[in-house]
Coordinates of C-alpha atoms in Angstrom, one line a residue:
X8 CA 101.2 89.2 101.3
X9 CA 102.2 92.8 100.7
X10 CA 105.7 94.2 100.9
X11 CA 106.4 98.3 101.0
X12 CA 109.1 99.6 98.4
X13 CA 110.2 102.5 99.4
X14 CA 112.5 105.0 97.3
X15 CA 114.2 108.2 98.1
X16 CA 112.5 111.4 96.0
X17 CA 114.6 114.6 95.2
X18 CA 111.8 117.2 94.5
X19 CA 113.2 120.7 93.1
X20 CA 112.5 123.8 94.8
X21 CA 108.7 124.2 93.0
X22 CA 107.9 120.6 93.5
X23 CA 108.6 120.9 97.3
X24 CA 106.4 123.6 97.5
X25 CA 103.7 122.0 95.7
X26 CA 104.4 118.9 97.7
X27 CA 103.8 121.3 100.6
X28 CA 100.8 122.6 99.5
X29 CA 99.3 118.9 98.9
X30 CA 100.5 118.1 102.4
X31 CA 98.7 121.0 103.7
X32 CA 95.2 120.4 101.9
X33 CA 95.1 116.6 102.7
X34 CA 95.7 117.9 106.7
X35 CA 92.8 120.5 106.4
X36 CA 90.3 117.7 104.9
X37 CA 91.5 115.3 107.4
X38 CA 91.0 117.5 110.2
X39 CA 87.6 118.8 108.9
X40 CA 86.5 115.0 108.8
X41 CA 87.3 114.5 112.4
X42 CA 85.9 117.7 113.3
X43 CA 82.5 116.7 111.8
X44 CA 82.6 113.5 113.3
X45 CA 83.2 114.8 116.8
X46 CA 80.4 117.3 116.4
X47 CA 78.0 114.5 115.1
X48 CA 79.1 112.5 118.1
X49 CA 78.4 115.6 120.6
X50 CA 75.1 116.2 119.4
X51 CA 74.3 112.8 119.7
X52 CA 73.7 112.3 116.1
X53 CA 74.8 109.4 113.5
X54 CA 78.0 109.8 112.3
X55 CA 78.1 111.6 108.7
X56 CA 78.6 109.2 105.7
X57 CA 82.0 109.2 103.6
X58 CA 79.7 110.2 100.7
X59 CA 78.3 113.0 102.5
X60 CA 81.5 114.1 104.0
X61 CA 83.0 114.0 100.1
X62 CA 80.4 116.4 99.1
X63 CA 80.5 118.9 102.2
X64 CA 84.4 119.0 102.8
X65 CA 85.5 118.6 99.2
X66 CA 83.2 119.4 96.2
X67 CA 81.1 122.3 98.2
X68 CA 84.1 123.3 99.9
X69 CA 86.1 124.2 96.7
X70 CA 83.3 126.8 95.8
X71 CA 83.7 128.8 99.0
X72 CA 86.3 131.6 99.4
X73 CA 87.6 130.1 102.6
X74 CA 88.4 126.7 100.8
X75 CA 89.1 127.5 97.3
X76 CA 92.6 126.6 97.4
X77 CA 91.7 122.9 97.6
X78 CA 91.2 122.9 94.0
X79 CA 95.0 123.6 93.3
X80 CA 95.7 119.6 94.4
X81 CA 94.5 116.5 93.1
X82 CA 91.1 115.5 94.1
X83 CA 92.2 111.9 94.8
X84 CA 94.9 113.3 97.5
X85 CA 91.7 114.5 99.2
X86 CA 89.5 111.6 98.9
X87 CA 92.3 109.5 100.2
X88 CA 92.2 111.5 103.3
X89 CA 88.9 110.8 103.9
X90 CA 89.8 107.3 103.8
X91 CA 92.2 107.7 106.2
X92 CA 89.8 109.0 108.6
X93 CA 87.5 106.0 108.1
X94 CA 90.3 104.1 108.5
X95 CA 91.5 105.6 111.6
X96 CA 87.6 105.4 113.5
X97 CA 87.0 101.7 112.1
X98 CA 90.3 100.8 114.0
X99 CA 89.3 102.8 117.0
X100 CA 86.1 101.3 117.2
X101 CA 87.6 97.7 116.5
X102 CA 89.9 98.5 119.4
X103 CA 87.4 99.4 121.8
X104 CA 85.4 96.0 121.3
X105 CA 88.5 94.1 121.5
X106 CA 88.3 92.8 117.6
X107 CA 92.3 94.6 117.1
X108 CA 95.3 93.0 118.3
X109 CA 97.6 95.3 119.9
X110 CA 97.5 98.0 122.2
X111 CA 94.2 100.1 122.4
X112 CA 94.0 102.8 120.1
X113 CA 92.5 106.2 121.2
X114 CA 90.1 108.5 119.3
X115 CA 91.7 110.0 116.0
X116 CA 93.3 113.3 116.7
X117 CA 93.7 116.3 114.5
X118 CA 97.0 116.6 112.4
X119 CA 99.3 119.5 112.8
X120 CA 101.7 121.0 110.0
X121 CA 104.3 120.4 112.5
X122 CA 104.1 116.7 112.8
X123 CA 107.2 114.7 112.2
X124 CA 105.9 112.9 109.3
X125 CA 103.5 114.3 106.4
X126 CA 102.0 112.0 103.7
X127 CA 99.6 111.9 100.8
X128 CA 98.6 109.0 98.5
X129 CA 97.9 108.9 94.9
X130 CA 95.9 105.7 93.3
X131 CA 95.5 104.9 89.9
X132 CA 92.6 107.4 89.7
X133 CA 95.2 110.1 89.8
X134 CA 97.0 109.0 86.7
X135 CA 100.1 109.1 88.1
X136 CA 103.0 107.1 86.0
X137 CA 106.8 106.7 86.0
X138 CA 108.5 108.0 83.1
X139 CA 111.9 108.2 82.0
X140 CA 112.8 107.1 85.3
X141 CA 110.9 109.8 87.0
X142 CA 107.7 109.6 89.2
X143 CA 105.4 111.9 87.4
X144 CA 102.4 112.9 90.2
X145 CA 99.3 115.2 89.3
X146 CA 99.8 118.9 89.9
X147 CA 103.2 118.2 91.5
X148 CA 105.4 117.3 88.3
X149 CA 107.9 114.5 87.3
X150 CA 110.2 114.0 90.4
X151 CA 113.8 112.5 90.4
X152 CA 113.7 109.1 92.2
X153 CA 116.7 107.1 93.4
X154 CA 115.6 103.6 92.2
X155 CA 117.6 101.1 94.7
X156 CA 116.0 98.1 92.9
X157 CA 113.4 97.6 90.1
X158 CA 109.7 97.2 91.1
X159 CA 108.6 93.6 90.5
X160 CA 105.2 94.7 89.1
X161 CA 103.4 97.8 88.4
X162 CA 102.0 99.3 91.6
X163 CA 98.4 100.8 91.8
X164 CA 99.3 103.4 94.5
X165 CA 101.8 105.5 95.6
X166 CA 102.4 107.1 99.1
X167 CA 104.6 110.3 99.0
X168 CA 106.2 111.0 102.4
X169 CA 108.3 113.4 104.2
X170 CA 110.0 112.6 107.4
X171 CA 111.1 114.7 110.1
X172 CA 114.3 115.3 108.8
X173 CA 113.0 116.9 105.5
X174 CA 113.4 113.9 103.2
X175 CA 111.2 112.6 100.5
X176 CA 110.2 109.0 99.9
X177 CA 107.9 107.4 97.4
X178 CA 106.3 104.1 98.8
X179 CA 104.8 101.3 96.9
X180 CA 103.0 98.6 98.2
X181 CA 103.3 95.5 96.2
X182 CA 101.2 92.0 96.4
X183 CA 103.6 89.2 96.5
X184 CA 103.0 85.1 96.4
X185 CA 105.0 83.5 99.4
X186 CA 105.1 80.2 97.4
X187 CA 106.8 82.0 94.8
X188 CA 109.3 83.5 96.6
X189 CA 110.2 80.4 98.7
X190 CA 111.6 78.6 95.6
X191 CA 114.2 81.4 95.2
X192 CA 115.5 80.6 98.6
X193 CA 117.3 77.1 98.5
X194 CA 116.1 74.9 101.6
X195 CA 118.3 73.9 104.5
X196 CA 118.1 71.3 107.3
X197 CA 119.9 73.9 109.9
X198 CA 117.8 75.2 112.6
X199 CA 119.0 77.8 115.5
X200 CA 118.0 79.6 118.5
X201 CA 118.7 83.0 119.4
X202 CA 119.1 84.7 122.6
X203 CA 118.7 88.6 122.3
X204 CA 120.7 90.9 124.8
X205 CA 122.5 93.9 125.2
X206 CA 126.2 93.3 125.6
X207 CA 125.9 90.9 122.3
X208 CA 122.9 91.6 120.1
X209 CA 122.4 88.1 119.3
X210 CA 124.0 84.8 120.7
X211 CA 123.2 81.8 118.7
X212 CA 122.9 78.3 120.0
X213 CA 126.0 77.3 117.8
X214 CA 128.2 79.6 119.8
X215 CA 128.1 82.5 117.7
X216 CA 127.9 86.0 119.2
X217 CA 127.2 89.1 117.3
X218 CA 128.2 92.2 119.0
X219 CA 125.6 94.7 119.5
X220 CA 126.5 97.9 117.4
X221 CA 124.9 100.6 119.8
X222 CA 124.1 103.0 117.1
X223 CA 122.6 105.6 119.5
X224 CA 125.5 105.3 122.2
X225 CA 128.1 106.1 119.5
X226 CA 126.1 109.0 118.2
X227 CA 125.3 110.5 121.9
X228 CA 128.2 113.0 121.7
X229 CA 126.9 114.4 118.4
X230 CA 123.6 114.5 119.3
X231 CA 124.2 116.3 122.8
X232 CA 126.0 119.0 121.0
X233 CA 123.3 119.6 118.4
X234 CA 120.6 119.5 121.2
X235 CA 123.1 122.2 123.2
X236 CA 122.9 124.3 120.2
X237 CA 119.3 123.8 119.7
X238 CA 118.4 125.3 123.3
X239 CA 120.3 128.4 122.7
X240 CA 118.5 129.4 119.6
X241 CA 115.2 131.7 119.9
X242 CA 112.1 130.0 119.6
X243 CA 110.4 130.8 116.1
X244 CA 113.5 131.6 114.7
X245 CA 114.8 130.4 111.3
X246 CA 117.9 129.4 113.2
X247 CA 116.2 127.3 115.6
X248 CA 114.4 125.5 112.7
X249 CA 117.7 124.8 111.2
X250 CA 119.1 123.3 114.6
X251 CA 115.8 121.4 114.8
X252 CA 116.5 119.7 111.4
X253 CA 120.2 119.0 112.3
X254 CA 119.2 117.2 114.9
X255 CA 116.4 115.5 113.2
X256 CA 119.0 114.2 110.5
X257 CA 121.3 113.0 113.1
X258 CA 118.6 110.8 114.4
X259 CA 117.6 109.7 111.1
X260 CA 121.2 108.5 110.3
X261 CA 121.0 106.4 113.5
X262 CA 117.9 104.9 112.5
X263 CA 118.7 104.1 109.0
X264 CA 122.0 102.2 110.2
X265 CA 120.4 100.3 112.9
X266 CA 117.4 99.4 110.1
X267 CA 120.3 98.4 107.7
X268 CA 122.1 96.1 110.5
X269 CA 118.8 94.5 111.2
X270 CA 118.0 93.8 107.7
X271 CA 121.5 92.3 106.9
X272 CA 121.3 90.0 110.0
X273 CA 117.8 89.0 109.7
X274 CA 118.3 87.7 105.7
X275 CA 121.6 86.2 106.9
X276 CA 119.8 84.3 109.5
X277 CA 116.8 83.4 107.2
X278 CA 119.0 82.2 104.3
X279 CA 121.1 80.1 106.4
X280 CA 118.2 78.2 108.6
X281 CA 114.9 76.4 107.8
X282 CA 113.9 76.9 111.6
X283 CA 114.5 80.0 113.6
X284 CA 113.5 80.1 117.6
X285 CA 113.4 83.6 119.5
X286 CA 112.2 84.4 122.9
X287 CA 109.2 86.9 123.5
X288 CA 110.8 89.8 125.4
X289 CA 108.9 92.8 127.3
X290 CA 110.2 95.5 125.5
X291 CA 107.7 97.9 127.1
X292 CA 108.6 96.5 130.7
X293 CA 112.3 96.8 130.0
X294 CA 112.0 100.0 128.7
X295 CA 110.6 101.4 132.0
X296 CA 114.2 100.4 133.8
X297 CA 117.5 102.1 133.9
X298 CA 118.3 99.9 130.9
X299 CA 115.6 102.0 128.8
X300 CA 118.2 103.7 126.5
X301 CA 120.1 100.6 125.3
X302 CA 117.0 98.7 125.2
X303 CA 115.4 101.2 122.5
X304 CA 119.1 101.2 120.9
X305 CA 118.8 97.3 120.4
X306 CA 115.6 97.7 118.6
X307 CA 114.7 94.1 119.2
X308 CA 111.0 94.3 118.2
X309 CA 111.7 95.7 114.9
X310 CA 114.5 92.6 114.3
X311 CA 111.8 90.1 115.4
X312 CA 109.4 91.6 112.8
X313 CA 111.8 91.4 110.0
X314 CA 112.3 87.7 110.8
X315 CA 108.6 87.2 110.9
X316 CA 107.7 88.7 107.5
X317 CA 110.9 87.3 105.9
X318 CA 110.3 83.9 107.3
X319 CA 106.8 83.9 105.9
X320 CA 108.1 85.2 103.0
X321 CA 110.5 82.6 101.9
X322 CA 108.9 79.5 103.5
X323 CA 110.8 79.2 106.9
X324 CA 109.5 78.4 110.4
X325 CA 109.8 81.0 113.3
X326 CA 108.8 79.9 116.5
X327 CA 108.7 82.4 119.5
X328 CA 108.5 80.9 123.0
X329 CA 107.0 82.4 126.2
X330 CA 109.4 84.9 128.0
X331 CA 109.0 83.2 131.5
X332 CA 110.3 79.8 129.9
X333 CA 113.8 79.6 132.4
X334 CA 116.2 79.2 129.5
X335 CA 119.1 80.8 131.6
X336 CA 118.5 78.4 134.6
X337 CA 118.4 75.0 133.1
X338 CA 121.3 72.8 132.0
X339 CA 121.1 72.5 128.0
X340 CA 123.3 68.9 128.6
X341 CA 121.2 67.2 131.3
X342 CA 117.6 69.6 131.6
X343 CA 118.2 70.0 135.0
X344 CA 116.9 73.2 136.5
X345 CA 119.8 74.9 138.4
X346 CA 118.0 77.9 139.7
X347 CA 118.2 81.9 138.7
X348 CA 121.5 83.5 138.9
X349 CA 122.5 87.3 139.2
X350 CA 123.4 89.0 135.9
X351 CA 126.9 89.3 136.5
X352 CA 127.3 85.3 136.2
X353 CA 128.2 85.0 132.8
X354 CA 129.4 81.2 133.0
X355 CA 128.3 78.5 135.5
X356 CA 128.6 74.7 136.1
X357 CA 125.8 72.7 136.4
X358 CA 125.5 70.9 139.9
X359 CA 124.1 67.8 138.3
X360 CA 126.1 66.7 135.5
X361 CA 129.2 69.2 135.8
X362 CA 128.7 70.8 132.5
X363 CA 130.2 74.0 132.1
X364 CA 128.1 76.4 130.5
X365 CA 128.3 80.0 128.9
X366 CA 125.0 81.8 130.2
X367 CA 124.1 83.2 126.9
X368 CA 124.8 80.2 124.6
X369 CA 123.1 77.9 126.8
X370 CA 120.1 79.9 126.9
X371 CA 120.1 80.1 123.0
X372 CA 120.4 76.1 123.0
X373 CA 117.4 76.2 125.5
X374 CA 115.3 78.3 123.2
X375 CA 116.0 76.2 120.4
X376 CA 115.1 73.1 122.4
X377 CA 111.8 74.9 123.7
X378 CA 110.8 75.8 120.2
X379 CA 111.4 72.2 119.1
X380 CA 108.9 70.9 121.9
X381 CA 106.2 73.4 120.7
X382 CA 106.4 72.6 117.5
X383 CA 106.0 68.7 117.8
X384 CA 103.2 69.4 120.5
X385 CA 100.5 70.6 118.0
X386 CA 101.8 68.5 115.4
X387 CA 102.6 71.4 112.8
X388 CA 105.0 74.1 112.4
X389 CA 103.9 76.9 114.5
X390 CA 104.9 80.7 113.7
X391 CA 103.4 83.9 114.3
X392 CA 101.1 86.0 111.9
X393 CA 103.1 87.2 109.0
X394 CA 103.7 91.2 109.4
X395 CA 102.3 93.0 106.4
X396 CA 102.7 96.4 105.0
X397 CA 101.2 98.8 107.5
X398 CA 99.1 101.7 106.7
X399 CA 96.0 101.1 104.4
X400 CA 97.1 101.3 100.8
X401 CA 95.8 100.0 98.0
X402 CA 98.3 97.0 96.8
X403 CA 99.1 96.0 93.2
X404 CA 98.4 93.0 91.5
X405 CA 100.6 90.3 90.3
X406 CA 103.6 88.7 91.9
X407 CA 107.1 89.4 91.5
X408 CA 109.5 87.5 89.4
X409 CA 113.0 87.7 90.8
X410 CA 113.6 90.8 92.4
X411 CA 114.7 91.0 96.2
X412 CA 112.8 92.9 98.6
X413 CA 114.4 93.6 102.1

């Protein structure tokens, strides 16, 4: 299992220029590789192999006047950009054949210098190192890092990312052993069902209700004012670029706050419960309704993904039941299905046994019950696939000993 460790970077002015140069060179090589493959497809010829592209787009291109500046950055960065192209096409063809889970992927597209995210990757061949608390990168220098936690083992690759808010991050992918991690969290006999919603972010089967923070809603006034200021700036001006950056930073603040809330809540639920049951939600469908902004603000998919990989890491069981299970219509006391109810009905009385139910708590109890039936039906714990580190990066070798990764 692979986990991603990200740390904030603080490059100085010269290092920012060097990183911008590296981002640009990697982007050009990526676009050249996509163009070469598209030209081969148009001419109905076989796609050029990676070795051929490396020779033509990097080695030979450095000797030309038009691409001589490619020699100003580490060759490993350029080689990794070619690997990204190969991975993008491999995933595209796998998606066409139906061999890849998730939504269908389109043909790899050209990258732009205006993209919200820019990144480059260094492998061990680049001879980068961590010295004196700084990240020493070839052709860039020793960059200041804010180490929020120690790395459990020496990584073999690092990805440097610049986001839309102008922040820099170093991303390490570490190989971990779930069996070793599970021993660090004591076992428990508690099980819980979770009903996710908008008024309350989560209602647990034990009656606990967790309010929805609504980070985006709380920041709407500030974002609206910043958007109005941006609309008044002349296109292409420096003041417009500053206004755009201000908006990006405001959105990044909302995203970070939501992610921190998800991490704290998911870690708490994983540590307190051996089994967790949730209901699969059609977020894409709900995002097409009038509740779209509130649905995206809640971030249910991100939260469930955190539960998935933390359950896999610490030896917990996460069960997902189908979204068509009538959890809000069934009495959790006697099991009688009482029929659908409008959303404004938050409390109801079972006509069969007379039990009074809170709508959300009753649903959470039914989710827990349905998950228990799903586990016993197949004779073994049922859980989704663990969410590994996204994007193809070379992981390190070795296992953590005692450090905590969110």
